[in-house]
Amino acid sequence: MLFMNQPIDRLSLEQVIDRTPLTIKPDATALSAITFMYQPNSSHDVPTVIESPAISEQLSRNSYSYILVLEKSKPIGILTEHDVVRLTISGINLADVNISEVMIQPIITLSQTNDQGALTALSLLRQHHIGHLPIVDEQGLLLGMVTERDLLQLFDPLLATISSQSAEQQITAIDHQQHELLRQSQQDLTDFVENAIIGLHWVAADGTIIWANQAELDLLGYTREEYIGHSITEFHADQDTITDILQRLLSGQVVQNYEADLRCKDGSIRRVLIDSNSSWRDGEFVRTRCFTRDITDQKRAEEDLERFNQALSHAMEGIALLDQQGKYVQINHAYANIVGYTTESMEGMDWQLTVHPEDLPQVQLAYEHMLEHGKVEVSARGLRRDGSIFYKQLVMVTAYDNKQQSIGHYCFMKDITDHKQVEIQLRQQEEFLKSIYDGTEQAIFVVDVNPDKELRYASFNPASEKYAGVTNAQIQGKTPEEAFGEVFGFTLRQNYERSLQASTSITYEEQLDFSTHIIWTLTTLVPLRNEQNQIYRIIGTATDITDRKQAELELQSQKQDLARSNAELQQFAYVASHDLQEPLRMITSYLELLERRYKGQLDERADKFIAYAVDGATRMQTLINDLLSYSRVGTSTQDWKSVDCEKIVQNVLINLHLSIVQSHAVITYDALPKVNADPSQLTQLFQNLISNAIKFRREKAAPQIHIGVEGTDGHWLFSVQDNGIGMEVQYLERIFIIFQRLHSKIEYPGTGIGLAVCKKIVERHGGDLRVESQPDHGSTFYFTMPQTTGNL
């Protein structure tokens, strides 16, 4: 029978002791220790700080869950996986910290003597709640290392043997003393296993749980009846995981550090590490022996740390850790990108290299302030690797280790170049606006409006001071009445309140009667609104229009005098031409009578004189009639109406039928529109232009006349084109002046008033008359008429 000749508390540690644990010297960095814990099979050179006498054997393992710190071959401390997570979360720079500063101490050890066995080691582990126990000799020198897991695996066969034997068999096999020792050992071992801090359970070949200790039950929250006798698959969240574990164990494999998710009674999920092996008897599978370690908190801490590191690495804000000498230790990508370096190239670099030389003194002062007070914020110019300059905002915070000792500082950096450039532009714009505000000749003033609609002056620019005769300081904070008196101030207030009621800008002319002078201004008031859409301010501008106003008054007076003069002149022309008609007709009649009665009875000279007199009287009569027609253009009382221009032209051609036939003229026209006009004047317009085209024709060339029209910009553009004699460019304006002629009366009879009448008719209808012409290439008269017009 196994161990029957050896009491359970005398079980030898030799079966489970690790004679070559991973060890390190106290002057090694924590980072190197952790590196060899997790990468002992690294191809890198083994550092001299490694103490293990069988390093090649250690390095063949995948990883260690601990590392022992030795000083002169005596264990003085230990670092475990849990401590690694704790240190990483604390943010300590593990590359600059010795392992002696972060290891767990004092350390619990066990001397291997004849009186100390495996049970003693288990009790010591349980008493101090530790998982690793260094074994030393009588001088305290390290012999090896045992773990709780290895000890439990040692006792597992004995526990199974004891559990399967009856009391009678035990008594029969051993004597009373041995029986008492065995019973005591069994009781101690059962108590230890049942109350171990690590979960233990056995599973049969079919997956049924056949035994579990209290730690296993407490971990998952089940009672013994709810757990034992049930299939282990019921408690695994991932069925593929438990299937894989059972298949491995049934095939004789050993499961070590296998991560799995167990489902608790309350529905929560716990992350555990499973170590398990199979128990076989006579080649038959008996059960699996499983050790369950809860690593939920550890995994969460690791995941939190990973998320933190990921967030740190990908943060938009630059974040760096610097040591106490001001050298970069850890840098995220955003920080490195801002200054134009890689994260690797910045490690060990002095912070001064990233600051503009001219701004170093102020940043150095801020750095010293941070050392004294723990935190500081400062803005400065930064210097990138390529020499370019940027603006940055820095927040520096002292960094501490888990012992609250300063290890350097964190630097949080934002690139505020865009913001700074906007700030500079705003400042330049403010300076520019201030130069305008102060230098313009236009008065600019600001009136504040409080929630109760109370009005008070906030600012006067120099031009306003000049206009009003008061200084900016004298009007600030005053109401209009307080600043300029009750009467004048009330008038100003009314204008401001009118702007408030309109809720938009208003412009008006006003006469400002200051105590020392009076001026006219063109004033614009613009109300400003806040985020609540309430008017909180009025911006006013005023331009001195006193000179213009006086000119307008003078111009208005002259206009009235001119209008009166024109009316009198027009009346005079009408009356004069009308009153001259009768005596002129009498003179013409008697001269014609003399010519008929005495022609040929007097001498030749008398006949010639009489002919001259008759011709002059006739021309005088024609001139008076034309003058009368010209004066009547502006005084026509005929109602305006929609007139068809085609019918007007057709009537004109009937009126001019004899001239057309005699000259063999050919007259064409486009489809002509309807316009709103005086029909008689429109008829006179077309008739004058067509008759002119017939009159000023070339010899041996029949007149070719075309009337066209096109719409443009709300107007009709009419054209009367001929193939006549044309004219020089210098005469194109002269022909529209009354009584102006380009030819003698013998060549082309007329008074020279027809085109003047045409121009006056067109202008009365809101249009314009002009001509284009070249000698011997004809002329084209253009006139415009609104597509919609009224009686002017």
PDB file of N, CA and C in Angstrom, residues 387-465:
ATOM      1  N   GLY A 387      12.988  70.926 -38.063  1.00  0.00           N
ATOM      2  CA  GLY A 387      13.276  72.328 -37.804  1.00  0.00           C
ATOM      3  C   GLY A 387      12.082  73.249 -37.911  1.00  0.00           C
ATOM      4  N   SER A 388      10.935  72.726 -38.348  1.00  0.00           N
ATOM      5  CA  SER A 388       9.740  73.570 -38.455  1.00  0.00           C
ATOM      6  C   SER A 388       9.192  73.875 -37.068  1.00  0.00           C
ATOM      7  N   ILE A 389       8.452  74.971 -36.987  1.00  0.00           N
ATOM      8  CA  ILE A 389       7.935  75.473 -35.709  1.00  0.00           C
ATOM      9  C   ILE A 389       6.431  75.218 -35.640  1.00  0.00           C
ATOM     10  N   PHE A 390       5.957  74.835 -34.476  1.00  0.00           N
ATOM     11  CA  PHE A 390       4.520  74.686 -34.234  1.00  0.00           C
ATOM     12  C   PHE A 390       4.207  75.222 -32.836  1.00  0.00           C
ATOM     13  N   TYR A 391       2.945  75.399 -32.565  1.00  0.00           N
ATOM     14  CA  TYR A 391       2.511  75.877 -31.251  1.00  0.00           C
ATOM     15  C   TYR A 391       1.883  74.708 -30.487  1.00  0.00           C
ATOM     16  N   LYS A 392       2.218  74.614 -29.198  1.00  0.00           N
ATOM     17  CA  LYS A 392       1.717  73.499 -28.402  1.00  0.00           C
ATOM     18  C   LYS A 392       1.272  73.976 -27.028  1.00  0.00           C
ATOM     19  N   GLN A 393       0.333  73.208 -26.492  1.00  0.00           N
ATOM     20  CA  GLN A 393      -0.134  73.445 -25.124  1.00  0.00           C
ATOM     21  C   GLN A 393       0.269  72.231 -24.295  1.00  0.00           C
ATOM     22  N   LEU A 394       0.952  72.454 -23.197  1.00  0.00           N
ATOM     23  CA  LEU A 394       1.493  71.375 -22.377  1.00  0.00           C
ATOM     24  C   LEU A 394       0.836  71.363 -21.008  1.00  0.00           C
ATOM     25  N   VAL A 395       0.527  70.153 -20.550  1.00  0.00           N
ATOM     26  CA  VAL A 395       0.136  69.934 -19.153  1.00  0.00           C
ATOM     27  C   VAL A 395       1.112  68.904 -18.603  1.00  0.00           C
ATOM     28  N   MET A 396       1.879  69.285 -17.586  1.00  0.00           N
ATOM     29  CA  MET A 396       2.870  68.391 -16.975  1.00  0.00           C
ATOM     30  C   MET A 396       2.414  68.031 -15.572  1.00  0.00           C
ATOM     31  N   VAL A 397       2.414  66.728 -15.289  1.00  0.00           N
ATOM     32  CA  VAL A 397       1.933  66.207 -14.002  1.00  0.00           C
ATOM     33  C   VAL A 397       2.983  65.249 -13.453  1.00  0.00           C
ATOM     34  N   THR A 398       3.311  65.378 -12.184  1.00  0.00           N
ATOM     35  CA  THR A 398       4.289  64.497 -11.553  1.00  0.00           C
ATOM     36  C   THR A 398       3.792  63.058 -11.549  1.00  0.00           C
ATOM     37  N   ALA A 399       4.677  62.097 -11.877  1.00  0.00           N
ATOM     38  CA  ALA A 399       4.334  60.674 -11.881  1.00  0.00           C
ATOM     39  C   ALA A 399       4.946  60.016 -10.637  1.00  0.00           C
ATOM     40  N   TYR A 400       4.181  59.101 -10.022  1.00  0.00           N
ATOM     41  CA  TYR A 400       4.622  58.431  -8.797  1.00  0.00           C
ATOM     42  C   TYR A 400       4.566  56.917  -8.986  1.00  0.00           C
ATOM     43  N   ASP A 401       5.412  56.207  -8.202  1.00  0.00           N
ATOM     44  CA  ASP A 401       5.317  54.755  -8.202  1.00  0.00           C
ATOM     45  C   ASP A 401       4.350  54.323  -7.106  1.00  0.00           C
ATOM     46  N   ASN A 402       4.254  53.003  -6.883  1.00  0.00           N
ATOM     47  CA  ASN A 402       3.297  52.502  -5.888  1.00  0.00           C
ATOM     48  C   ASN A 402       3.681  52.859  -4.459  1.00  0.00           C
ATOM     49  N   LYS A 403       4.904  53.350  -4.287  1.00  0.00           N
ATOM     50  CA  LYS A 403       5.322  53.798  -2.953  1.00  0.00           C
ATOM     51  C   LYS A 403       5.240  55.311  -2.827  1.00  0.00           C
ATOM     52  N   GLN A 404       4.548  55.922  -3.791  1.00  0.00           N
ATOM     53  CA  GLN A 404       4.370  57.370  -3.806  1.00  0.00           C
ATOM     54  C   GLN A 404       5.692  58.127  -3.890  1.00  0.00           C
ATOM     55  N   GLN A 405       6.655  57.497  -4.564  1.00  0.00           N
ATOM     56  CA  GLN A 405       7.923  58.155  -4.826  1.00  0.00           C
ATOM     57  C   GLN A 405       7.913  58.695  -6.258  1.00  0.00           C
ATOM     58  N   SER A 406       8.370  59.929  -6.444  1.00  0.00           N
ATOM     59  CA  SER A 406       8.372  60.539  -7.771  1.00  0.00           C
ATOM     60  C   SER A 406       9.321  59.778  -8.695  1.00  0.00           C
ATOM     61  N   ILE A 407       8.829  59.433  -9.882  1.00  0.00           N
ATOM     62  CA  ILE A 407       9.658  58.739 -10.868  1.00  0.00           C
ATOM     63  C   ILE A 407       9.816  59.576 -12.136  1.00  0.00           C
ATOM     64  N   GLY A 408       9.305  60.806 -12.122  1.00  0.00           N
ATOM     65  CA  GLY A 408       9.373  61.659 -13.307  1.00  0.00           C
ATOM     66  C   GLY A 408       8.066  62.420 -13.473  1.00  0.00           C
ATOM     67  N   HIS A 409       7.654  62.612 -14.697  1.00  0.00           N
ATOM     68  CA  HIS A 409       6.387  63.306 -14.902  1.00  0.00           C
ATOM     69  C   HIS A 409       5.769  62.899 -16.237  1.00  0.00           C
ATOM     70  N   TYR A 410       4.442  63.040 -16.272  1.00  0.00           N
ATOM     71  CA  TYR A 410       3.704  62.851 -17.518  1.00  0.00           C
ATOM     72  C   TYR A 410       3.590  64.198 -18.225  1.00  0.00           C
ATOM     73  N   CYS A 411       3.663  64.149 -19.534  1.00  0.00           N
ATOM     74  CA  CYS A 411       3.489  65.361 -20.342  1.00  0.00           C
ATOM     75  C   CYS A 411       2.362  65.117 -21.344  1.00  0.00           C
ATOM     76  N   PHE A 412       1.305  65.905 -21.257  1.00  0.00           N
ATOM     77  CA  PHE A 412       0.180  65.834 -22.189  1.00  0.00           C
ATOM     78  C   PHE A 412       0.286  67.035 -23.129  1.00  0.00           C
ATOM     79  N   MET A 413       0.348  66.765 -24.416  1.00  0.00           N
ATOM     80  CA  MET A 413       0.619  67.826 -25.392  1.00  0.00           C
ATOM     81  C   MET A 413      -0.463  67.877 -26.466  1.00  0.00           C
ATOM     82  N   LYS A 414      -0.901  69.089 -26.783  1.00  0.00           N
ATOM     83  CA  LYS A 414      -1.827  69.339 -27.880  1.00  0.00           C
ATOM     84  C   LYS A 414      -1.168  70.274 -28.884  1.00  0.00           C
ATOM     85  N   ASP A 415      -1.328  69.932 -30.151  1.00  0.00           N
ATOM     86  CA  ASP A 415      -0.850  70.814 -31.218  1.00  0.00           C
ATOM     87  C   ASP A 415      -1.923  71.882 -31.439  1.00  0.00           C
ATOM     88  N   ILE A 416      -1.619  73.115 -31.057  1.00  0.00           N
ATOM     89  CA  ILE A 416      -2.599  74.201 -31.161  1.00  0.00           C
ATOM     90  C   ILE A 416      -2.188  75.196 -32.245  1.00  0.00           C
ATOM     91  N   THR A 417      -1.425  74.692 -33.242  1.00  0.00           N
ATOM     92  CA  THR A 417      -0.940  75.582 -34.300  1.00  0.00           C
ATOM     93  C   THR A 417      -2.103  76.249 -35.019  1.00  0.00           C
ATOM     94  N   ASP A 418      -3.098  75.440 -35.425  1.00  0.00           N
ATOM     95  CA  ASP A 418      -4.248  76.009 -36.137  1.00  0.00           C
ATOM     96  C   ASP A 418      -4.965  77.033 -35.261  1.00  0.00           C
ATOM     97  N   HIS A 419      -5.163  76.667 -33.990  1.00  0.00           N
ATOM     98  CA  HIS A 419      -5.830  77.590 -33.070  1.00  0.00           C
ATOM     99  C   HIS A 419      -5.010  78.868 -32.904  1.00  0.00           C
ATOM    100  N   LYS A 420      -3.692  78.713 -32.806  1.00  0.00           N
ATOM    101  CA  LYS A 420      -2.823  79.879 -32.618  1.00  0.00           C
ATOM    102  C   LYS A 420      -2.846  80.765 -33.856  1.00  0.00           C
ATOM    103  N   GLN A 421      -2.844  80.137 -35.033  1.00  0.00           N
ATOM    104  CA  GLN A 421      -2.888  80.926 -36.264  1.00  0.00           C
ATOM    105  C   GLN A 421      -4.200  81.688 -36.364  1.00  0.00           C
ATOM    106  N   VAL A 422      -5.282  81.022 -35.974  1.00  0.00           N
ATOM    107  CA  VAL A 422      -6.572  81.718 -35.951  1.00  0.00           C
ATOM    108  C   VAL A 422      -6.536  82.867 -34.956  1.00  0.00           C
ATOM    109  N   GLU A 423      -5.903  82.611 -33.809  1.00  0.00           N
ATOM    110  CA  GLU A 423      -5.775  83.651 -32.786  1.00  0.00           C
ATOM    111  C   GLU A 423      -4.970  84.836 -33.312  1.00  0.00           C
ATOM    112  N   ILE A 424      -3.867  84.521 -34.022  1.00  0.00           N
ATOM    113  CA  ILE A 424      -3.044  85.585 -34.609  1.00  0.00           C
ATOM    114  C   ILE A 424      -3.836  86.351 -35.651  1.00  0.00           C
ATOM    115  N   GLN A 425      -4.560  85.610 -36.498  1.00  0.00           N
ATOM    116  CA  GLN A 425      -5.372  86.260 -37.530  1.00  0.00           C
ATOM    117  C   GLN A 425      -6.445  87.146 -36.904  1.00  0.00           C
ATOM    118  N   LEU A 426      -7.059  86.636 -35.808  1.00  0.00           N
ATOM    119  CA  LEU A 426      -8.076  87.437 -35.125  1.00  0.00           C
ATOM    120  C   LEU A 426      -7.467  88.698 -34.533  1.00  0.00           C
ATOM    121  N   ARG A 427      -6.280  88.544 -33.950  1.00  0.00           N
ATOM    122  CA  ARG A 427      -5.618  89.714 -33.384  1.00  0.00           C
ATOM    123  C   ARG A 427      -5.270  90.720 -34.475  1.00  0.00           C
ATOM    124  N   GLN A 428      -4.766  90.208 -35.607  1.00  0.00           N
ATOM    125  CA  GLN A 428      -4.450  91.096 -36.726  1.00  0.00           C
ATOM    126  C   GLN A 428      -5.711  91.759 -37.254  1.00  0.00           C
ATOM    127  N   GLN A 429      -6.791  90.960 -37.293  1.00  0.00           N
ATOM    128  CA  GLN A 429      -8.053  91.523 -37.769  1.00  0.00           C
ATOM    129  C   GLN A 429      -8.575  92.581 -36.803  1.00  0.00           C
ATOM    130  N   GLU A 430      -8.410  92.305 -35.509  1.00  0.00           N
ATOM    131  CA  GLU A 430      -8.823  93.296 -34.510  1.00  0.00           C
ATOM    132  C   GLU A 430      -8.019  94.581 -34.660  1.00  0.00           C
ATOM    133  N   GLU A 431      -6.701  94.414 -34.878  1.00  0.00           N
ATOM    134  CA  GLU A 431      -5.865  95.592 -35.067  1.00  0.00           C
ATOM    135  C   GLU A 431      -6.258  96.347 -36.331  1.00  0.00           C
ATOM    136  N   PHE A 432      -6.568  95.565 -37.377  1.00  0.00           N
ATOM    137  CA  PHE A 432      -6.993  96.183 -38.630  1.00  0.00           C
ATOM    138  C   PHE A 432      -8.307  96.940 -38.437  1.00  0.00           C
ATOM    139  N   LEU A 433      -9.274  96.275 -37.777  1.00  0.00           N
ATOM    140  CA  LEU A 433     -10.564  96.921 -37.548  1.00  0.00           C
ATOM    141  C   LEU A 433     -10.406  98.136 -36.633  1.00  0.00           C
ATOM    142  N   LYS A 434      -9.504  98.017 -35.655  1.00  0.00           N
ATOM    143  CA  LYS A 434      -9.285  99.153 -34.751  1.00  0.00           C
ATOM    144  C   LYS A 434      -8.691 100.339 -35.509  1.00  0.00           C
ATOM    145  N   SER A 435      -7.780 100.020 -36.472  1.00  0.00           N
ATOM    146  CA  SER A 435      -7.203 101.114 -37.265  1.00  0.00           C
ATOM    147  C   SER A 435      -8.281 101.798 -38.095  1.00  0.00           C
ATOM    148  N   ILE A 436      -9.208 100.981 -38.600  1.00  0.00           N
ATOM    149  CA  ILE A 436     -10.335 101.567 -39.345  1.00  0.00           C
ATOM    150  C   ILE A 436     -11.235 102.353 -38.396  1.00  0.00           C
ATOM    151  N   TYR A 437     -11.518 101.724 -37.245  1.00  0.00           N
ATOM    152  CA  TYR A 437     -12.394 102.346 -36.253  1.00  0.00           C
ATOM    153  C   TYR A 437     -11.844 103.703 -35.815  1.00  0.00           C
ATOM    154  N   ASP A 438     -10.527 103.740 -35.602  1.00  0.00           N
ATOM    155  CA  ASP A 438      -9.912 104.976 -35.119  1.00  0.00           C
ATOM    156  C   ASP A 438      -9.613 105.957 -36.251  1.00  0.00           C
ATOM    157  N   GLY A 439      -9.333 105.438 -37.457  1.00  0.00           N
ATOM    158  CA  GLY A 439      -8.856 106.321 -38.515  1.00  0.00           C
ATOM    159  C   GLY A 439      -9.900 106.774 -39.510  1.00  0.00           C
ATOM    160  N   THR A 440     -11.055 106.113 -39.540  1.00  0.00           N
ATOM    161  CA  THR A 440     -12.050 106.485 -40.537  1.00  0.00           C
ATOM    162  C   THR A 440     -12.672 107.848 -40.227  1.00  0.00           C
ATOM    163  N   GLU A 441     -13.088 108.526 -41.285  1.00  0.00           N
ATOM    164  CA  GLU A 441     -13.790 109.797 -41.123  1.00  0.00           C
ATOM    165  C   GLU A 441     -15.267 109.584 -40.823  1.00  0.00           C
ATOM    166  N   GLN A 442     -15.680 108.313 -40.884  1.00  0.00           N
ATOM    167  CA  GLN A 442     -17.076 107.997 -40.606  1.00  0.00           C
ATOM    168  C   GLN A 442     -17.243 107.762 -39.116  1.00  0.00           C
ATOM    169  N   ALA A 443     -18.273 108.339 -38.558  1.00  0.00           N
ATOM    170  CA  ALA A 443     -18.533 108.164 -37.132  1.00  0.00           C
ATOM    171  C   ALA A 443     -19.045 106.746 -36.874  1.00  0.00           C
ATOM    172  N   ILE A 444     -18.467 106.084 -35.867  1.00  0.00           N
ATOM    173  CA  ILE A 444     -18.907 104.749 -35.452  1.00  0.00           C
ATOM    174  C   ILE A 444     -19.142 104.794 -33.949  1.00  0.00           C
ATOM    175  N   PHE A 445     -20.319 104.341 -33.538  1.00  0.00           N
ATOM    176  CA  PHE A 445     -20.641 104.361 -32.118  1.00  0.00           C
ATOM    177  C   PHE A 445     -21.385 103.089 -31.755  1.00  0.00           C
ATOM    178  N   VAL A 446     -21.304 102.718 -30.471  1.00  0.00           N
ATOM    179  CA  VAL A 446     -21.892 101.476 -29.968  1.00  0.00           C
ATOM    180  C   VAL A 446     -22.825 101.814 -28.818  1.00  0.00           C
ATOM    181  N   VAL A 447     -24.035 101.251 -28.902  1.00  0.00           N
ATOM    182  CA  VAL A 447     -25.036 101.446 -27.856  1.00  0.00           C
ATOM    183  C   VAL A 447     -25.395 100.074 -27.292  1.00  0.00           C
ATOM    184  N   ASP A 448     -25.196  99.874 -25.978  1.00  0.00           N
ATOM    185  CA  ASP A 448     -25.548  98.610 -25.334  1.00  0.00           C
ATOM    186  C   ASP A 448     -27.022  98.611 -24.968  1.00  0.00           C
ATOM    187  N   VAL A 449     -27.630  97.425 -25.097  1.00  0.00           N
ATOM    188  CA  VAL A 449     -29.054  97.256 -24.775  1.00  0.00           C
ATOM    189  C   VAL A 449     -29.162  96.165 -23.723  1.00  0.00           C
ATOM    190  N   ASN A 450     -29.631  96.512 -22.514  1.00  0.00           N
ATOM    191  CA  ASN A 450     -29.763  95.487 -21.483  1.00  0.00           C
ATOM    192  C   ASN A 450     -31.113  94.783 -21.633  1.00  0.00           C
ATOM    193  N   PRO A 451     -31.342  93.686 -20.876  1.00  0.00           N
ATOM    194  CA  PRO A 451     -32.600  92.936 -21.032  1.00  0.00           C
ATOM    195  C   PRO A 451     -33.855  93.779 -20.843  1.00  0.00           C
ATOM    196  N   ASP A 452     -33.746  94.902 -20.104  1.00  0.00           N
ATOM    197  CA  ASP A 452     -34.909  95.774 -19.903  1.00  0.00           C
ATOM    198  C   ASP A 452     -35.020  96.842 -20.993  1.00  0.00           C
ATOM    199  N   LYS A 453     -34.246  96.670 -22.084  1.00  0.00           N
ATOM    200  CA  LYS A 453     -34.253  97.598 -23.218  1.00  0.00           C
ATOM    201  C   LYS A 453     -33.681  98.971 -22.859  1.00  0.00           C
ATOM    202  N   GLU A 454     -32.930  99.043 -21.771  1.00  0.00           N
ATOM    203  CA  GLU A 454     -32.302 100.306 -21.411  1.00  0.00           C
ATOM    204  C   GLU A 454     -31.102 100.541 -22.328  1.00  0.00           C
ATOM    205  N   LEU A 455     -30.957 101.754 -22.824  1.00  0.00           N
ATOM    206  CA  LEU A 455     -29.921 102.098 -23.797  1.00  0.00           C
ATOM    207  C   LEU A 455     -28.835 102.936 -23.127  1.00  0.00           C
ATOM    208  N   ARG A 456     -27.576 102.486 -23.314  1.00  0.00           N
ATOM    209  CA  ARG A 456     -26.454 103.246 -22.788  1.00  0.00           C
ATOM    210  C   ARG A 456     -25.298 103.169 -23.777  1.00  0.00           C
ATOM    211  N   TYR A 457     -24.635 104.312 -23.946  1.00  0.00           N
ATOM    212  CA  TYR A 457     -23.515 104.359 -24.877  1.00  0.00           C
ATOM    213  C   TYR A 457     -22.348 103.535 -24.339  1.00  0.00           C
ATOM    214  N   ALA A 458     -21.710 102.761 -25.246  1.00  0.00           N
ATOM    215  CA  ALA A 458     -20.556 101.953 -24.867  1.00  0.00           C
ATOM    216  C   ALA A 458     -19.265 102.500 -25.451  1.00  0.00           C
ATOM    217  N   SER A 459     -19.341 103.107 -26.659  1.00  0.00           N
ATOM    218  CA  SER A 459     -18.091 103.542 -27.289  1.00  0.00           C
ATOM    219  C   SER A 459     -18.369 104.561 -28.385  1.00  0.00           C
ATOM    220  N   PHE A 460     -17.452 105.537 -28.503  1.00  0.00           N
ATOM    221  CA  PHE A 460     -17.418 106.519 -29.592  1.00  0.00           C
ATOM    222  C   PHE A 460     -16.035 106.438 -30.238  1.00  0.00           C
ATOM    223  N   ASN A 461     -15.984 106.362 -31.559  1.00  0.00           N
ATOM    224  CA  ASN A 461     -14.663 106.451 -32.193  1.00  0.00           C
ATOM    225  C   ASN A 461     -14.290 107.925 -32.354  1.00  0.00           C
ATOM    226  N   PRO A 462     -13.029 108.220 -32.734  1.00  0.00           N
ATOM    227  CA  PRO A 462     -12.608 109.622 -32.826  1.00  0.00           C
ATOM    228  C   PRO A 462     -13.500 110.465 -33.730  1.00  0.00           C
ATOM    229  N   ALA A 463     -13.970 109.893 -34.852  1.00  0.00           N
ATOM    230  CA  ALA A 463     -14.847 110.670 -35.733  1.00  0.00           C
ATOM    231  C   ALA A 463     -16.147 111.029 -35.025  1.00  0.00           C
ATOM    232  N   SER A 464     -16.678 110.090 -34.218  1.00  0.00           N
ATOM    233  CA  SER A 464     -17.894 110.375 -33.454  1.00  0.00           C
ATOM    234  C   SER A 464     -17.642 111.487 -32.453  1.00  0.00           C
ATOM    235  N   GLU A 465     -16.480 111.449 -31.817  1.00  0.00           N
ATOM    236  CA  GLU A 465     -16.133 112.514 -30.874  1.00  0.00           C
ATOM    237  C   GLU A 465     -16.104 113.872 -31.582  1.00  0.00           C
TER     238      GLU A 465
END
